[in-house]
Amino acid sequence: MSAPTNSLRGRLITFEGGEGAGKSTQIRLLAGRLAQAGVEIAATREPGGSPRAERLREFLLSGRAAPLGALGEAVLFAAARIDHVDSLIEPALERGAFVLCDRFMDSTRAYQGAMGKADARMIALLEKVALGDLKPDLTIVLDLPAREGLARAARRRGTTTQPDRFEREEASFHEGLRDAFLDIASSEADRCCVVDALAPKEEVSQAIWRLVEARFLAPAARAQ
Ligand code: TYD
């Protein structure tokens, strides 16, 4: 299979979901399949993805920004996103690459908006400030019960690494997050696809590949 030829511009595919949903594993697997199909990949993450945004990531995940409140934290996530979009995402899309991003604007909507109770209008404004007209072409929401995700995240951390600012939140926060991501997916069903993340990782990867192939690589998609 060859790379899409319909336009020079690439695609932005974001991965969202609660803690321990397997986003980074699935990004790695999708990147491998896309590379085999001859597509240039830029795999990245938020918060972070550029040197300046990675410094903000450290600050946010340490919990030092928490006293600012959810809206204050959202401002810092947006600042990190501006730099990430300008320095990595836009140039990659302009080159025709597929950008695979581990978390993006929907995490701000879910964590700081729905769960942090920051005013939804302010979150929408920040989104506009950070992204302008940029929107993901596809958002994969990896869905699983919060308890299972937290157990996976704890196993991944082992005994030496401390949980970060958001992993430390209570179980009810994480259950609420799951609902928040599902609400976003149903309100923007054209952009978002929910994938069952409880299934074995090869099955999850296959489901994601079918979605990406049909949308972006099938002959009909290329002709658009
Ligand atoms: P990370 O270790 O990447 O978490 P995960 O492996 O679960 O993706 O840490 C990112 C954390 O930051 C995660 O708990 C979600 C949170 N976050 C927000 O609260 N708002 C945001 O806008 C973004 C991008 C992330």
CSV table of C-alpha atoms and ligand atoms in Angstrom, one decimal:
chain,number,residue,atom,x,y,z
A,1,MET,CA,0.0,0.0,0.0
A,2,SER,CA,1.3,3.5,-0.7
A,3,ALA,CA,1.0,6.8,1.1
A,4,PRO,CA,-2.1,8.9,0.6
A,5,THR,CA,-1.8,11.1,-2.4
A,6,ASN,CA,-5.0,13.2,-2.1
A,7,SER,CA,-3.2,16.2,-0.6
A,8,LEU,CA,0.2,17.2,0.6
A,9,ARG,CA,-1.1,17.9,4.1
A,10,GLY,CA,-0.8,15.1,6.7
A,11,ARG,CA,-3.3,14.0,9.3
A,12,LEU,CA,-3.6,14.6,13.0
A,13,ILE,CA,-4.7,11.6,14.9
A,14,THR,CA,-5.1,12.0,18.7
A,15,PHE,CA,-5.4,9.3,21.3
A,16,GLU,CA,-7.4,10.0,24.4
A,17,GLY,CA,-8.7,8.1,27.5
A,18,GLY,CA,-8.1,7.6,31.2
A,19,GLU,CA,-4.9,6.5,32.9
A,20,GLY,CA,-3.5,3.1,31.8
A,21,ALA,CA,-5.7,2.8,28.7
A,22,GLY,CA,-2.7,1.7,26.6
A,23,LYS,CA,-2.3,4.9,24.4
A,24,SER,CA,1.4,4.8,24.1
A,25,THR,CA,1.4,1.0,23.1
A,26,GLN,CA,-1.3,1.6,20.5
A,27,ILE,CA,0.5,4.7,19.1
A,28,ARG,CA,3.7,2.5,18.7
A,29,LEU,CA,1.7,-0.2,17.0
A,30,LEU,CA,-0.1,2.2,14.6
A,31,ALA,CA,3.2,4.0,13.8
A,32,GLY,CA,4.6,0.6,12.8
A,33,ARG,CA,1.7,-0.2,10.5
A,34,LEU,CA,1.7,3.3,8.9
A,35,ALA,CA,5.5,3.2,8.4
A,36,GLN,CA,5.0,-0.1,6.5
A,37,ALA,CA,2.4,1.6,4.4
A,38,GLY,CA,5.0,4.2,3.4
A,39,VAL,CA,3.6,7.0,5.5
A,40,GLU,CA,5.8,9.5,7.4
A,41,ILE,CA,5.0,9.5,11.1
A,42,ALA,CA,5.6,12.0,13.9
A,43,ALA,CA,4.7,10.4,17.2
A,44,THR,CA,4.3,12.9,20.1
A,45,ARG,CA,2.6,13.5,23.4
A,46,GLU,CA,0.9,16.2,25.5
A,47,PRO,CA,1.6,17.9,27.7
A,48,GLY,CA,5.0,18.1,26.0
A,49,GLY,CA,6.2,17.2,22.6
A,50,SER,CA,8.6,20.2,22.2
A,51,PRO,CA,11.5,21.2,24.6
A,52,ARG,CA,9.6,24.2,26.0
A,53,ALA,CA,6.3,22.2,26.4
A,54,GLU,CA,8.3,19.4,28.1
A,55,ARG,CA,9.4,21.9,30.8
A,56,LEU,CA,5.8,22.9,31.4
A,57,ARG,CA,4.9,19.1,31.5
A,58,GLU,CA,7.3,18.7,34.4
A,59,PHE,CA,5.8,21.6,36.3
A,60,LEU,CA,2.2,20.4,35.7
A,61,LEU,CA,2.7,16.8,36.5
A,62,SER,CA,4.7,17.5,39.7
A,63,GLY,CA,1.6,19.1,41.1
A,64,ARG,CA,3.3,22.5,41.6
A,65,ALA,CA,0.7,24.2,39.3
A,66,ALA,CA,-2.2,22.7,41.2
A,67,PRO,CA,-2.6,25.7,43.5
A,68,LEU,CA,-3.5,27.8,40.4
A,69,GLY,CA,-6.7,25.8,40.2
A,70,ALA,CA,-8.1,23.9,37.2
A,71,LEU,CA,-8.4,27.0,35.0
A,72,GLY,CA,-4.9,28.1,35.8
A,73,GLU,CA,-3.6,24.6,35.0
A,74,ALA,CA,-5.6,24.7,31.7
A,75,VAL,CA,-3.9,28.0,30.8
A,76,LEU,CA,-0.5,26.2,31.2
A,77,PHE,CA,-1.7,23.2,29.2
A,78,ALA,CA,-2.7,25.6,26.5
A,79,ALA,CA,0.6,27.4,26.6
A,80,ALA,CA,2.4,24.1,26.2
A,81,ARG,CA,0.0,23.2,23.3
A,82,ILE,CA,0.8,26.5,21.5
A,83,ASP,CA,4.5,25.7,21.4
A,84,HIS,CA,3.9,22.1,20.5
A,85,VAL,CA,1.6,23.0,17.6
A,86,ASP,CA,3.9,25.7,16.3
A,87,SER,CA,7.1,23.8,16.6
A,88,LEU,CA,6.2,20.2,15.9
A,89,ILE,CA,2.6,19.5,14.8
A,90,GLU,CA,2.1,22.2,12.1
A,91,PRO,CA,5.4,21.7,10.4
A,92,ALA,CA,4.9,17.9,10.4
A,93,LEU,CA,1.4,18.3,8.9
A,94,GLU,CA,2.7,20.6,6.3
A,95,ARG,CA,5.3,18.0,5.3
A,96,GLY,CA,2.5,15.5,4.8
A,97,ALA,CA,3.3,13.4,7.9
A,98,PHE,CA,0.7,11.6,10.0
A,99,VAL,CA,1.0,13.1,13.6
A,100,LEU,CA,0.1,10.6,16.3
A,101,CYS,CA,-0.5,12.5,19.5
A,102,ASP,CA,-0.8,10.9,23.0
A,103,ARG,CA,-3.5,13.2,24.5
A,104,PHE,CA,-4.6,16.6,23.1
A,105,MET,CA,-7.3,19.2,23.6
A,106,ASP,CA,-9.9,16.6,24.8
A,107,SER,CA,-7.8,15.9,27.8
A,108,THR,CA,-8.1,19.6,28.8
A,109,ARG,CA,-11.9,19.4,28.3
A,110,ALA,CA,-12.1,16.2,30.4
A,111,TYR,CA,-9.5,16.8,33.2
A,112,GLN,CA,-9.7,20.6,33.7
A,113,GLY,CA,-13.2,21.2,32.3
A,114,ALA,CA,-15.5,18.3,33.2
A,115,MET,CA,-13.6,17.1,36.3
A,116,GLY,CA,-11.8,20.2,37.4
A,117,LYS,CA,-15.0,22.3,36.9
A,118,ALA,CA,-13.3,25.0,35.0
A,119,ASP,CA,-15.9,27.0,33.1
A,120,ALA,CA,-16.6,25.2,29.8
A,121,ARG,CA,-16.7,28.6,27.9
A,122,MET,CA,-13.2,29.4,29.2
A,123,ILE,CA,-11.9,26.0,28.1
A,124,ALA,CA,-13.4,26.5,24.7
A,125,LEU,CA,-11.8,30.0,24.4
A,126,LEU,CA,-8.4,28.5,25.4
A,127,GLU,CA,-8.9,25.8,22.8
A,128,LYS,CA,-9.4,28.5,20.2
A,129,VAL,CA,-6.4,30.5,21.3
A,130,ALA,CA,-4.1,27.4,21.2
A,131,LEU,CA,-5.4,25.8,18.1
A,132,GLY,CA,-7.1,28.4,15.9
A,133,ASP,CA,-8.8,26.3,13.2
A,134,LEU,CA,-6.7,23.2,13.8
A,135,LYS,CA,-8.6,20.1,14.8
A,136,PRO,CA,-7.7,16.4,15.0
A,137,ASP,CA,-8.8,14.5,11.8
A,138,LEU,CA,-9.5,11.5,14.0
A,139,THR,CA,-9.6,11.0,17.8
A,140,ILE,CA,-9.3,7.5,19.2
A,141,VAL,CA,-10.9,7.3,22.6
A,142,LEU,CA,-9.5,4.2,24.4
A,143,ASP,CA,-12.2,3.2,26.8
A,144,LEU,CA,-11.9,0.9,29.8
A,145,PRO,CA,-13.2,0.9,33.4
A,146,ALA,CA,-11.2,3.3,35.6
A,147,ARG,CA,-10.3,0.7,38.1
A,148,GLU,CA,-8.7,-1.5,35.5
A,149,GLY,CA,-6.8,1.5,34.0
A,150,LEU,CA,-5.5,2.6,37.4
A,151,ALA,CA,-4.3,-1.0,38.2
A,152,ARG,CA,-2.5,-1.1,34.8
A,153,ALA,CA,-0.9,2.3,35.4
A,154,ALA,CA,0.2,1.2,38.9
A,155,ARG,CA,1.8,-2.0,37.5
A,156,ARG,CA,3.6,0.0,34.8
A,157,ARG,CA,5.0,2.4,37.5
A,158,GLY,CA,6.3,-0.4,39.7
A,159,THR,CA,7.3,0.3,43.3
A,160,THR,CA,9.9,3.0,42.6
A,161,THR,CA,8.0,5.7,40.7
A,162,GLN,CA,5.4,7.9,42.5
A,163,PRO,CA,2.0,8.5,40.9
A,164,ASP,CA,1.8,12.0,39.2
A,165,ARG,CA,-0.5,14.9,40.0
A,166,PHE,CA,-3.5,13.4,38.2
A,167,GLU,CA,-2.9,9.7,39.0
A,168,ARG,CA,-3.1,10.7,42.6
A,169,GLU,CA,-6.8,11.8,42.2
A,170,GLU,CA,-9.5,9.6,43.8
A,171,ALA,CA,-11.2,6.7,42.0
A,172,SER,CA,-14.4,8.7,41.5
A,173,PHE,CA,-12.4,11.4,39.6
A,174,HIS,CA,-11.2,8.7,37.2
A,175,GLU,CA,-14.7,7.2,36.8
A,176,GLY,CA,-15.9,10.7,36.0
A,177,LEU,CA,-13.2,11.1,33.4
A,178,ARG,CA,-14.3,8.0,31.6
A,179,ASP,CA,-17.8,9.5,31.3
A,180,ALA,CA,-16.4,12.8,30.2
A,181,PHE,CA,-14.4,11.2,27.3
A,182,LEU,CA,-17.5,9.2,26.3
A,183,ASP,CA,-19.6,12.4,26.3
A,184,ILE,CA,-17.0,14.2,24.1
A,185,ALA,CA,-17.0,11.2,21.7
A,186,SER,CA,-20.8,11.1,21.4
A,187,SER,CA,-21.0,14.9,20.9
A,188,GLU,CA,-18.4,14.8,18.1
A,189,ALA,CA,-19.1,11.4,16.6
A,190,ASP,CA,-17.6,12.3,13.2
A,191,ARG,CA,-14.2,13.0,14.7
A,192,CYS,CA,-14.1,10.6,17.6
A,193,CYS,CA,-14.2,6.8,17.6
A,194,VAL,CA,-14.4,4.8,20.9
A,195,VAL,CA,-12.4,1.6,21.0
A,196,ASP,CA,-12.7,-1.0,23.7
A,197,ALA,CA,-9.4,-1.0,25.5
A,198,LEU,CA,-10.1,-4.1,27.6
A,199,ALA,CA,-9.5,-6.3,24.6
A,200,PRO,CA,-6.1,-7.8,24.0
A,201,LYS,CA,-3.7,-5.2,22.6
A,202,GLU,CA,-3.4,-6.9,19.2
A,203,GLU,CA,-7.2,-6.7,18.8
A,204,VAL,CA,-7.3,-3.1,19.9
A,205,SER,CA,-4.5,-2.4,17.4
A,206,GLN,CA,-6.4,-4.1,14.6
A,207,ALA,CA,-9.6,-2.1,15.4
A,208,ILE,CA,-7.6,1.1,15.2
A,209,TRP,CA,-5.9,0.1,12.0
A,210,ARG,CA,-9.2,-0.6,10.3
A,211,LEU,CA,-10.5,2.9,11.3
A,212,VAL,CA,-7.3,4.6,10.0
A,213,GLU,CA,-7.1,2.6,6.8
A,214,ALA,CA,-10.7,3.2,5.9
A,215,ARG,CA,-10.6,6.9,6.6
A,216,PHE,CA,-7.2,7.9,5.2
A,217,LEU,CA,-5.6,5.1,3.1
A,218,ALA,CA,-8.5,3.4,1.2
A,219,PRO,CA,-8.7,4.4,-2.5
A,220,ALA,CA,-11.9,6.3,-1.9
A,221,ALA,CA,-10.3,8.3,0.9
A,222,ARG,CA,-7.3,9.1,-1.3
A,223,ALA,CA,-9.5,10.3,-4.1
A,224,GLN,CA,-11.1,12.9,-1.9
B,1,TYD,P1,0.9,11.0,31.2
B,1,TYD,O1,2.0,10.4,32.0
B,1,TYD,O2,1.2,11.3,29.8
B,1,TYD,O3,-0.4,10.2,31.4
B,1,TYD,P2,-1.0,9.0,30.6
B,1,TYD,O4,0.0,8.0,30.5
B,1,TYD,O5,-2.2,8.7,31.4
B,1,TYD,O6,-1.4,9.7,29.3
B,1,TYD,O7,0.5,12.3,31.9
B,1,TYD,C1,-0.3,13.3,31.4
B,1,TYD,C2,-1.3,13.7,32.5
B,1,TYD,O8,-1.7,15.0,32.2
B,1,TYD,C3,-2.5,12.8,32.5
B,1,TYD,O9,-2.9,12.5,33.8
B,1,TYD,C4,-3.6,13.7,31.9
B,1,TYD,C5,-3.1,15.1,32.2
B,1,TYD,N1,-3.6,16.1,31.3
B,1,TYD,C6,-4.5,17.1,31.7
B,1,TYD,O10,-4.9,17.1,32.8
B,1,TYD,N2,-4.8,18.0,30.8
B,1,TYD,C7,-4.4,18.1,29.5
B,1,TYD,O11,-4.7,19.0,28.7
B,1,TYD,C8,-3.4,17.1,29.1
B,1,TYD,C9,-2.8,17.1,27.7
B,1,TYD,C10,-3.0,16.1,30.0
